Amino acid sequence: MSFTRKGAFETHPALARRVALKRSFARIVLFFERLLPRALAPAGIVALFFSASWFGIFRLSPDWLRWILLTAFLFALIATLLPLARIRWPSANEADRLLEDRNNLPHQPVGVQEDEPAFETPLSRALWKEHQIRMAKRIAALDAGLPQPDIAKHDRFGLRAIPALIFTVALAFSYSNRGGSLGDAFVPAPPAPSINPDLRIDAWLTPPSYTGRAPVFLTGQQAQNNNGTVSIPQNSALTVRVTGGEGEEAVVFTTAADKQNAVLETEEAKAAAKKAAEQASNGAQAPAAQTTAPQPPAAPANGNQPLAPRTYAMAVNESGNLTVNGQNWTFNVIPDRPPEIAFEGQPKRSVNGALEIGFKAKDDYGIREAHALIEPAGPQDPAATPLYPLPEYRLDLPRQTRGQEIKGLTSRSVIEHPLAGKRVRVTLVATDGAGQTGRSPVHEMILPGRGFSEPLAAAVAEQRQVFALDTRQIPKAIALNEALTIRPDETIPNLGHFLLIESARGRMKLAQGEEQLKETADYLWEIALGIEDGDLSLAERRLRDAQRNLSEALQNGANDQEIARLMQEMREAMQQYMNELAQRMQNAPRAQQNMQAQNVIRQRDLQNMMDQIENLARSGNRDAAQQMLNELQRMMNNLQAGRPQRGQQGQQQQNSQMRQQIDKLGEIMQEQQRLMDQTFKLDQALRDRMQRGDPDQQGEGEQQQSQQGQQGQQQQGQQGQQGQGQQGQQNTDQMTAEQLREALKNLRAQQEGLGKKLGELQQGLKGLGMQPGEGFGQAEREMGNAGKALGQGQGEQAVQGQGNALNALRQGAQNMMQQMMQAMQGQGQGQEGQQNGEGEGMANQGGQNGRDPLGRPRATSGPDFGDQVKVPDEIDVQRAREILDAIREKLGGALSGDAERQYLERLLEIR
């Protein structure tokens, strides 16, 4: 490039700089176009060297072959680098030609700046200057583009793809257990393993017991064919047993990550070193034959006697390669991930104050233990000295399937802990078989506490909580106790309670040390429970302790005698608790007893559950016994006993009226179902009579006329009509067609009576502030249609109308129950605080989704509306009629014998 500014560049220096920059880029592009074709050969040599290293060729080759390969690669690289030395830097003219060629510019706009006109006249000079300026502006907008080396021209057969493919495959192979590294080319090869044919190698891998996987044999007939690679769980135990030889074998484990070789030591040498270390620590003189370093086994005195077997062991925690007597095994370790655990819904309070926690967890091989960590929330005084440790809350784990998520629900009582009623942080912690732990997100809540309806009992419990959370607050607790007894004649009407509180204050003043303070705290808690519930709370505590002892025995694998003894203790505690509960129920108001009569659990059900727990434990199915025990404990936690709450009298009265309406609806549905069955059977008998003809026995006809006369006299009474309907049902085979039509017409009065009852039910619901659903209106219309059909003796249409009425009644019942549940929830939300602060109500169930503690539908949820029973619709009735017609047709034809005729007659119930 000429650095002298000529042509248009003399008067336009900025344009000259831009053109100079374009020429520099053009020269760089030209240089790379000359360099890249010549760089293919050295790049291919380097790629082949990298590939050979990654394929492990240098690691597997002996030293002499490794040096030959290194020399060959070095000379090949030098030979291919020599042509690069002959590359020269492009000239300015070459750069100008590149810019002109790449941009398809005619008239050489770059070179015209160096040219001069042939004739020097003022006009020609002016024209030439203008031409140079225009060409220079075009040069400034040119682009040299990227290098175009045209490699295909120099490599016509495409051999450049071979090193590239080999390089890509080798790079992927280098991440495997057998892959090599670049450093193998410069590291001497390890000595070749000596193969002794006299050695017998027995090797196997034992996965951890918590994985539930069988041992993996590496040698022998049971060895698995894993194509040289064995996949094993983390922390598997490797055992190699060597028999024979002279004891000079080497068991080497090479890690896949850093290629470090670890020579294993025999278990016998480890035991000798440990014994020597113990003797040295005790000051004894170790024998000269025993040293801390591993020594090969001594040769036997008799040369013909073989050495004792040697055992090598190690824990395989990472992938690697094992070499023993020329044999190699590659281990692919499957990492053991830590467990995962999280809340399933929000923790909540059960009926009796227990804490219910739903959780879901997952682990590779199953979770060994899980618990909830409950800690106080908010800032804490570091100098505080709590009297009790943090509450223990163990989660009940269901049966687990490896690798699958489990879900569980645990209910445990923590109401006795001083933190009850305080704000706490709850964290779920799960531990797997390897000792790894997983934690859930922290959940803050108010720890459920014991609600006291007696203010005196609540005050005593508060004194205990004050100094149990911080023993330095014992003077404050004593002051609270003294304030409680200022006017005992007004605040403590029971003399026994007054004496107990006075004795508790004396214990607090005399308590010295942690043990005495705990005894005082327990004494105050027993006083509070005695004031509140009498002996019921003590019986509940004894039952809870018996359940906990049995649960621990099942987990620890106690023998059958211990299980039987603990089961007897739990039965006695259960009997005492139920007796106290029954006595409390007798003292409860009659209205509440009537309301909750259907919610009281039967002692026979509890006895059956305890018998099943004992049988499962004795049969060896401890997991199922533990699961059933957890269900029993959760059921008892949801069994609430106490006295009625203030402000519940109006609610009980309204619930009683609702219950009466529910009972009326149940009676209407039962009567409608019974009436539809009777109508269907009469209609079927009428159809059969039309096909087979009337009976010939006159006496039976007179008997039916007498029965029909009795029906006409009993139409005014519903019970009589039902009884006559049943009698007519039993004797339909002796009735004539006319009598059957009259019987159908007599059912009209019953159907119309059900319609009137349904109308009265709707008026009663409106009186309770509830709006009857559309289903009740439709049911009333269908009942009217069915009554008209019965009056005309049309049984088929009556059955259809009655079925539609039943379906409409069920829809109306569901709508009514939804309105009742919403009303009850609104009342429950208004009294939630009152229930938490004043104690518990009478025996009822909470959080059971409308079912009793055993999972049965609760009576308070209304009668059984037959949701689980499908009422035959029009299609089903038609199908049943077709089947009956086919049976009758078969009876009228030729039969194979009396057996077939009797069978068909039994199907028709006419035998």
Coordinates of N, CA and C in Angstrom, one line a residue, residues 36-220:
L36 N -5.1 -20.8 6.0 CA -6.0 -21.8 6.4 C -5.8 -23.1 5.6
P37 N -5.6 -23.1 4.2 CA -5.4 -24.4 3.5 C -4.1 -25.1 4.0
R38 N -3.1 -24.3 4.3 CA -1.8 -24.9 4.8 C -1.9 -25.4 6.2
A39 N -2.9 -24.8 7.0 CA -3.0 -25.2 8.4 C -3.8 -26.5 8.6
L40 N -4.4 -27.0 7.5 CA -5.2 -28.3 7.7 C -4.4 -29.4 8.1
A41 N -3.2 -29.6 7.6 CA -2.4 -30.7 7.9 C -1.9 -30.7 9.4
P42 N -1.4 -29.6 9.9 CA -1.0 -29.6 11.3 C -2.2 -29.7 12.3
A43 N -3.3 -29.1 11.9 CA -4.5 -29.3 12.7 C -5.0 -30.7 12.8
G44 N -4.9 -31.4 11.6 CA -5.2 -32.9 11.6 C -4.3 -33.7 12.5
I45 N -3.0 -33.4 12.5 CA -2.0 -34.1 13.3 C -2.3 -33.9 14.8
V46 N -2.6 -32.6 15.2 CA -3.0 -32.3 16.6 C -4.2 -33.1 17.0
A47 N -5.2 -33.1 16.1 CA -6.5 -33.8 16.4 C -6.3 -35.3 16.6
L48 N -5.4 -35.9 15.8 CA -5.1 -37.3 15.9 C -4.4 -37.6 17.2
F49 N -3.5 -36.6 17.6 CA -2.8 -36.8 18.9 C -3.7 -36.7 20.1
F50 N -4.6 -35.8 20.1 CA -5.6 -35.7 21.1 C -6.5 -36.9 21.2
S51 N -6.9 -37.4 20.0 CA -7.8 -38.6 19.9 C -7.1 -39.8 20.5
A52 N -5.8 -40.0 20.1 CA -5.1 -41.1 20.7 C -4.9 -41.1 22.2
S53 N -4.8 -39.9 22.7 CA -4.7 -39.7 24.2 C -6.0 -40.0 24.8
W54 N -7.1 -39.5 24.3 CA -8.4 -39.7 24.9 C -8.9 -41.2 24.8
F55 N -8.5 -41.9 23.7 CA -8.8 -43.3 23.5 C -8.0 -44.2 24.5
G56 N -7.0 -43.6 25.2 CA -6.2 -44.4 26.1 C -5.1 -45.2 25.5
I57 N -4.8 -44.9 24.2 CA -3.7 -45.6 23.5 C -2.4 -45.5 24.2
F58 N -2.0 -44.3 24.6 CA -0.7 -44.1 25.3 C -0.7 -44.8 26.7
R59 N -1.9 -44.8 27.3 CA -1.9 -45.5 28.7 C -1.7 -47.0 28.6
L60 N -2.3 -47.5 27.5 CA -2.2 -49.0 27.3 C -0.9 -49.5 26.6
S61 N -0.2 -48.5 26.0 CA 1.0 -48.9 25.2 C 2.2 -49.0 26.1
P62 N 3.1 -49.9 25.8 CA 4.4 -49.9 26.6 C 5.2 -48.7 26.3
D63 N 6.3 -48.5 27.1 CA 7.1 -47.3 26.9 C 7.7 -47.1 25.5
W64 N 8.2 -48.2 25.0 CA 8.9 -48.1 23.7 C 7.9 -47.7 22.6
L65 N 6.7 -48.3 22.6 CA 5.8 -47.9 21.6 C 5.2 -46.5 21.9
R66 N 5.2 -46.1 23.1 CA 4.7 -44.7 23.4 C 5.7 -43.7 22.9
W67 N 7.0 -44.0 23.0 CA 8.0 -43.0 22.5 C 8.0 -43.0 21.0
I68 N 7.8 -44.1 20.3 CA 7.7 -44.1 18.9 C 6.5 -43.3 18.4
L69 N 5.4 -43.4 19.0 CA 4.2 -42.7 18.7 C 4.4 -41.2 18.9
L70 N 5.1 -40.8 20.0 CA 5.3 -39.4 20.3 C 6.3 -38.8 19.2
T71 N 7.3 -39.6 18.8 CA 8.3 -39.1 17.8 C 7.6 -38.9 16.5
A72 N 6.7 -39.9 16.1 CA 6.0 -39.8 14.8 C 5.1 -38.6 14.8
F73 N 4.4 -38.3 15.9 CA 3.5 -37.2 15.9 C 4.3 -35.9 15.8
L74 N 5.5 -35.8 16.5 CA 6.3 -34.6 16.5 C 6.9 -34.3 15.1
F75 N 7.4 -35.4 14.4 CA 8.0 -35.1 13.1 C 6.9 -34.8 12.1
A76 N 5.7 -35.4 12.2 CA 4.6 -35.1 11.3 C 4.2 -33.6 11.5
L77 N 4.2 -33.2 12.8 CA 3.8 -31.8 13.1 C 4.8 -30.8 12.5
I78 N 6.1 -31.1 12.6 CA 7.1 -30.2 12.1 C 7.0 -30.1 10.6
A79 N 6.8 -31.3 10.0 CA 6.8 -31.4 8.5 C 5.6 -30.6 8.0
T80 N 4.5 -30.6 8.7 CA 3.3 -29.8 8.2 C 3.4 -28.4 8.5
L81 N 4.2 -28.0 9.5 CA 4.4 -26.6 9.8 C 5.4 -25.8 8.9
L82 N 6.2 -26.6 8.2 CA 7.2 -25.9 7.3 C 6.6 -25.1 6.2
P83 N 5.5 -25.6 5.5 CA 4.9 -24.7 4.5 C 4.4 -23.4 5.0
L84 N 4.1 -23.3 6.3 CA 3.5 -22.1 6.8 C 4.6 -21.0 6.8
A85 N 5.9 -21.4 6.8 CA 7.0 -20.4 6.8 C 7.1 -19.6 5.5
R86 N 6.6 -20.2 4.4 CA 6.7 -19.6 3.1 C 5.5 -18.6 2.8
I87 N 4.6 -18.4 3.7 CA 3.5 -17.5 3.5 C 4.0 -16.1 3.6
R88 N 3.7 -15.2 2.7 CA 4.1 -13.8 2.7 C 2.9 -12.9 2.9
W89 N 3.2 -11.7 3.4 CA 2.1 -10.7 3.7 C 1.6 -10.1 2.4
P90 N 0.3 -10.0 2.2 CA -0.2 -9.5 0.9 C 0.2 -8.0 0.7
S91 N 0.4 -7.6 -0.6 CA 0.8 -6.3 -0.9 C -0.5 -5.4 -1.0
A92 N -0.3 -4.1 -1.2 CA -1.4 -3.2 -1.3 C -2.2 -3.4 -2.6
N93 N -1.4 -3.6 -3.7 CA -2.1 -3.9 -4.9 C -3.0 -5.1 -4.9
E94 N -2.5 -6.1 -4.2 CA -3.3 -7.4 -4.0 C -4.6 -7.1 -3.2
A95 N -4.4 -6.2 -2.2 CA -5.6 -5.9 -1.4 C -6.6 -5.1 -2.2
D96 N -6.1 -4.2 -3.1 CA -7.0 -3.4 -3.9 C -7.7 -4.3 -4.9
R97 N -7.0 -5.3 -5.5 CA -7.7 -6.2 -6.4 C -8.8 -7.0 -5.7
L98 N -8.5 -7.4 -4.4 CA -9.5 -8.1 -3.6 C -10.8 -7.3 -3.4
L99 N -10.6 -6.0 -3.0 CA -11.7 -5.2 -2.8 C -12.5 -5.0 -4.1
E100 N -11.8 -4.8 -5.2 CA -12.5 -4.7 -6.5 C -13.2 -6.0 -6.9
D101 N -12.6 -7.1 -6.7 CA -13.2 -8.4 -7.2 C -14.4 -8.8 -6.3
R102 N -14.2 -8.6 -4.9 CA -15.3 -9.0 -4.0 C -16.5 -8.1 -4.2
N103 N -16.4 -6.9 -4.6 CA -17.5 -6.0 -4.7 C -17.9 -5.7 -6.2
N104 N -17.3 -6.5 -7.1 CA -17.7 -6.4 -8.5 C -17.7 -4.9 -9.0
L105 N -16.5 -4.2 -8.8 CA -16.4 -2.8 -9.2 C -15.6 -2.7 -10.5
P106 N -16.2 -2.1 -11.5 CA -15.4 -1.9 -12.8 C -14.6 -0.6 -12.7
H107 N -13.8 -0.5 -13.7 CA -12.9 0.7 -13.9 C -11.9 0.9 -12.8
Q108 N -11.6 -0.1 -12.0 CA -10.5 -0.1 -11.0 C -10.6 1.2 -10.2
P109 N -11.6 1.4 -9.3 CA -11.7 2.6 -8.6 C -10.6 2.8 -7.5
V110 N -9.9 1.7 -7.2 CA -8.8 1.8 -6.2 C -7.5 2.3 -6.9
G111 N -7.3 1.6 -8.0 CA -6.0 1.9 -8.7 C -6.1 3.3 -9.4
V112 N -7.3 3.8 -9.7 CA -7.3 5.1 -10.4 C -6.8 6.2 -9.6
Q113 N -6.6 6.0 -8.2 CA -6.1 7.1 -7.4 C -4.6 7.3 -7.7
E114 N -3.9 6.2 -8.2 CA -2.5 6.3 -8.4 C -2.2 6.7 -9.9
D115 N -3.2 6.7 -10.7 CA -2.9 7.0 -12.2 C -3.0 8.5 -12.4
E116 N -2.4 8.9 -13.6 CA -2.3 10.2 -14.1 C -2.9 10.3 -15.5
P117 N -3.5 11.5 -15.8 CA -4.1 11.6 -17.2 C -3.0 11.6 -18.3
A118 N -3.3 11.1 -19.5 CA -2.3 11.1 -20.5 C -2.1 12.5 -21.1
F119 N -3.1 13.3 -21.1 CA -3.0 14.7 -21.6 C -3.2 15.7 -20.5
E120 N -2.3 16.6 -20.3 CA -2.4 17.5 -19.1 C -2.9 18.8 -19.6
T121 N -4.3 19.0 -19.5 CA -4.9 20.2 -19.8 C -5.8 20.6 -18.6
P122 N -6.1 21.8 -18.5 CA -7.0 22.2 -17.3 C -8.3 21.5 -17.3
L123 N -8.9 21.3 -18.5 CA -10.2 20.6 -18.5 C -10.1 19.1 -18.2
S124 N -9.1 18.5 -18.7 CA -8.9 17.1 -18.4 C -8.5 16.9 -17.0
R125 N -7.7 17.8 -16.4 CA -7.3 17.7 -15.0 C -8.6 17.8 -14.1
A126 N -9.4 18.7 -14.4 CA -10.6 18.9 -13.6 C -11.5 17.7 -13.7
L127 N -11.7 17.2 -15.0 CA -12.5 16.0 -15.1 C -11.9 14.8 -14.4
W128 N -10.5 14.6 -14.4 CA -9.9 13.5 -13.8 C -10.0 13.6 -12.2
K129 N -9.9 14.8 -11.7 CA -10.1 15.0 -10.2 C -11.5 14.6 -9.8
E130 N -12.5 15.0 -10.6 CA -13.8 14.6 -10.2 C -14.0 13.1 -10.3
H131 N -13.4 12.5 -11.3 CA -13.5 11.0 -11.4 C -12.9 10.3 -10.2
Q132 N -11.7 10.8 -9.8 CA -11.0 10.2 -8.6 C -11.9 10.3 -7.3
I133 N -12.5 11.5 -7.2 CA -13.3 11.7 -5.9 C -14.5 10.8 -5.9
R134 N -15.2 10.6 -7.1 CA -16.3 9.7 -7.1 C -15.9 8.2 -6.8
M135 N -14.7 7.8 -7.4 CA -14.2 6.5 -7.2 C -13.8 6.2 -5.8
A136 N -13.2 7.3 -5.2 CA -12.8 7.2 -3.8 C -14.0 7.0 -2.8
K137 N -15.1 7.7 -3.1 CA -16.3 7.5 -2.2 C -16.8 6.1 -2.4
R138 N -16.7 5.5 -3.5 CA -17.2 4.1 -3.7 C -16.3 3.1 -2.9
I139 N -15.0 3.4 -2.9 CA -14.0 2.6 -2.2 C -14.3 2.6 -0.7
A140 N -14.7 3.7 -0.1 CA -14.9 3.8 1.3 C -16.1 3.0 1.8
A141 N -17.0 2.6 0.9 CA -18.2 1.8 1.2 C -18.0 0.3 0.9
L142 N -16.8 -0.1 0.5 CA -16.5 -1.5 0.1 C -16.3 -2.3 1.4
D143 N -16.5 -3.7 1.2 CA -16.4 -4.6 2.3 C -15.6 -5.8 1.8
A144 N -14.5 -6.1 2.5 CA -13.7 -7.3 2.1 C -14.3 -8.6 2.4
G145 N -15.2 -8.7 3.3 CA -15.9 -9.9 3.6 C -15.0 -10.8 4.4
L146 N -15.5 -12.1 4.7 CA -14.7 -13.1 5.4 C -13.8 -13.8 4.5
P147 N -12.7 -14.5 5.1 CA -11.8 -15.2 4.3 C -12.5 -16.4 3.5
Q148 N -12.1 -16.6 2.3 CA -12.6 -17.7 1.5 C -11.5 -18.5 1.0
P149 N -11.0 -19.4 1.9 CA -9.8 -20.1 1.5 C -9.9 -21.2 0.4
D150 N -11.2 -21.6 0.1 CA -11.4 -22.6 -0.9 C -10.6 -23.9 -0.6
I151 N -11.0 -24.4 0.6 CA -10.3 -25.6 1.1 C -10.5 -26.8 0.2
A152 N -11.7 -26.9 -0.3 CA -12.1 -28.0 -1.2 C -11.1 -28.1 -2.4
K153 N -10.6 -27.0 -2.8 CA -9.6 -27.0 -3.9 C -8.3 -27.7 -3.6
H154 N -7.9 -27.6 -2.3 CA -6.7 -28.2 -1.8 C -6.9 -29.6 -1.3
D155 N -8.2 -29.9 -0.9 CA -8.5 -31.3 -0.4 C -9.7 -31.8 -1.1
R156 N -9.3 -32.3 -2.4 CA -10.4 -32.8 -3.2 C -11.1 -34.0 -2.7
F157 N -10.5 -34.9 -2.0 CA -11.1 -36.1 -1.5 C -11.8 -36.0 -0.1
G158 N -11.8 -34.8 0.5 CA -12.4 -34.6 1.8 C -11.8 -35.3 2.9
L159 N -10.5 -35.5 2.9 CA -9.8 -36.3 4.0 C -9.8 -35.5 5.3
R160 N -10.1 -34.2 5.2 CA -10.1 -33.4 6.4 C -11.2 -33.8 7.4
A161 N -12.3 -34.5 6.9 CA -13.4 -35.0 7.8 C -13.0 -36.1 8.7
I162 N -11.9 -36.9 8.3 CA -11.6 -38.1 9.1 C -11.0 -37.6 10.5
P163 N -10.0 -36.8 10.5 CA -9.6 -36.3 11.9 C -10.7 -35.7 12.7
A164 N -11.6 -34.9 12.0 CA -12.6 -34.3 12.8 C -13.6 -35.3 13.4
L165 N -13.9 -36.3 12.7 CA -14.8 -37.3 13.2 C -14.2 -38.1 14.4
I166 N -12.9 -38.5 14.2 CA -12.2 -39.2 15.2 C -12.0 -38.3 16.5
F167 N -11.8 -37.1 16.3 CA -11.6 -36.1 17.4 C -13.0 -36.1 18.2
T168 N -14.1 -36.0 17.5 CA -15.4 -35.9 18.2 C -15.7 -37.1 19.0
V169 N -15.5 -38.3 18.4 CA -15.7 -39.6 19.1 C -14.8 -39.7 20.3
A170 N -13.6 -39.4 20.1 CA -12.6 -39.5 21.2 C -13.0 -38.5 22.4
L171 N -13.4 -37.4 22.1 CA -13.8 -36.4 23.1 C -15.0 -37.0 23.9
A172 N -16.0 -37.6 23.3 CA -17.1 -38.2 24.0 C -16.6 -39.4 24.8
F173 N -15.7 -40.2 24.3 CA -15.2 -41.4 25.0 C -14.3 -41.0 26.2
S174 N -13.7 -39.8 26.2 CA -12.9 -39.5 27.3 C -13.6 -39.3 28.6
Y175 N -14.9 -39.1 28.6 CA -15.7 -39.0 29.8 C -16.2 -40.3 30.4
S176 N -15.9 -41.4 29.7 CA -16.2 -42.7 30.2 C -15.1 -43.2 31.2
N177 N -15.4 -44.3 31.9 CA -14.5 -44.8 32.8 C -13.2 -45.3 32.2
R178 N -13.2 -45.7 31.0 CA -12.0 -46.2 30.3 C -11.3 -45.1 29.5
G179 N -11.8 -43.9 29.5 CA -11.2 -42.8 28.7 C -9.8 -42.4 29.3
G180 N -8.9 -42.0 28.4 CA -7.6 -41.5 28.8 C -7.5 -40.0 29.0
S181 N -6.3 -39.5 29.2 CA -6.1 -38.1 29.3 C -4.8 -37.7 28.5
L182 N -4.7 -36.4 28.3 CA -3.5 -35.9 27.5 C -2.2 -36.2 28.2
G183 N -2.3 -36.3 29.6 CA -1.0 -36.5 30.3 C -0.5 -37.9 30.2
D184 N -1.3 -38.9 29.7 CA -0.9 -40.3 29.5 C 0.3 -40.4 28.6
A185 N 0.4 -39.4 27.6 CA 1.5 -39.5 26.6 C 2.8 -39.2 27.2
F186 N 2.9 -38.5 28.3 CA 4.1 -38.1 29.0 C 4.4 -38.8 30.3
V187 N 3.5 -39.8 30.7 CA 3.7 -40.5 31.9 C 4.0 -42.0 31.6
P188 N 5.0 -42.5 32.3 CA 5.4 -43.9 32.0 C 4.3 -44.8 32.3
A189 N 4.1 -45.9 31.5 CA 3.1 -46.8 31.6 C 3.2 -47.6 32.9
P190 N 2.1 -47.9 33.6 CA 2.3 -48.7 34.8 C 2.7 -50.1 34.5
P191 N 3.4 -50.7 35.4 CA 3.9 -52.1 35.2 C 2.7 -53.0 34.8
A192 N 3.0 -53.9 33.9 CA 1.9 -54.8 33.5 C 1.5 -55.7 34.6
P193 N 0.2 -56.0 34.8 CA -0.2 -56.8 35.9 C 0.3 -58.2 35.7
S194 N 0.8 -58.7 36.8 CA 1.3 -60.1 36.8 C 0.1 -61.1 37.0
I195 N 0.0 -62.0 36.1 CA -1.0 -63.0 36.2 C -0.5 -64.3 36.7
N196 N -1.0 -64.7 37.8 CA -0.5 -65.9 38.5 C -1.7 -67.0 38.3
P197 N -1.4 -68.0 37.6 CA -2.5 -69.0 37.3 C -2.9 -69.8 38.6
D198 N -2.0 -69.7 39.6 CA -2.3 -70.5 40.8 C -3.2 -69.8 41.8
L199 N -3.6 -68.5 41.5 CA -4.5 -67.7 42.3 C -5.9 -68.0 42.0
R200 N -6.7 -68.1 43.0 CA -8.2 -68.1 42.8 C -8.8 -66.8 43.4
I201 N -9.5 -66.1 42.5 CA -10.1 -64.8 42.9 C -11.6 -65.0 43.1
D202 N -12.1 -64.6 44.3 CA -13.5 -64.6 44.5 C -13.8 -63.1 44.9
A203 N -14.6 -62.5 44.1 CA -14.9 -61.0 44.3 C -16.5 -60.8 44.2
W204 N -17.0 -60.0 45.1 CA -18.4 -59.7 45.1 C -18.6 -58.3 45.7
L205 N -19.7 -57.8 45.4 CA -20.1 -56.4 45.9 C -21.4 -56.6 46.6
T206 N -21.5 -56.0 47.8 CA -22.7 -56.1 48.7 C -23.3 -54.7 48.8
P207 N -24.4 -54.4 48.2 CA -25.0 -53.1 48.3 C -25.5 -52.9 49.7
P208 N -25.6 -51.6 50.2 CA -26.1 -51.4 51.5 C -27.5 -52.1 51.8
S209 N -27.7 -52.4 53.0 CA -29.0 -53.2 53.3 C -30.2 -52.3 53.0
Y210 N -30.1 -51.0 53.2 CA -31.3 -50.2 53.0 C -31.7 -50.1 51.6
T211 N -30.9 -50.5 50.6 CA -31.3 -50.4 49.2 C -32.2 -51.6 48.8
G212 N -32.1 -52.7 49.6 CA -32.9 -53.9 49.3 C -32.4 -54.6 48.0
R213 N -31.2 -54.4 47.6 CA -30.7 -55.1 46.4 C -29.8 -56.2 46.7
A214 N -29.8 -57.2 45.9 CA -29.0 -58.5 46.1 C -27.5 -58.2 45.8
P215 N -26.6 -59.0 46.4 CA -25.2 -58.9 46.1 C -24.9 -59.1 44.7
V216 N -23.9 -58.5 44.2 CA -23.4 -58.7 42.8 C -22.1 -59.4 42.8
F217 N -22.1 -60.6 42.2 CA -20.9 -61.5 42.1 C -20.1 -61.1 40.9
L218 N -18.8 -60.9 41.1 CA -17.9 -60.5 40.0 C -17.2 -61.7 39.4
T219 N -17.1 -62.8 40.1 CA -16.5 -64.0 39.6 C -17.4 -65.2 39.9
G220 N -17.0 -66.3 39.3 CA -17.7 -67.6 39.5 C -18.9 -67.7 38.5

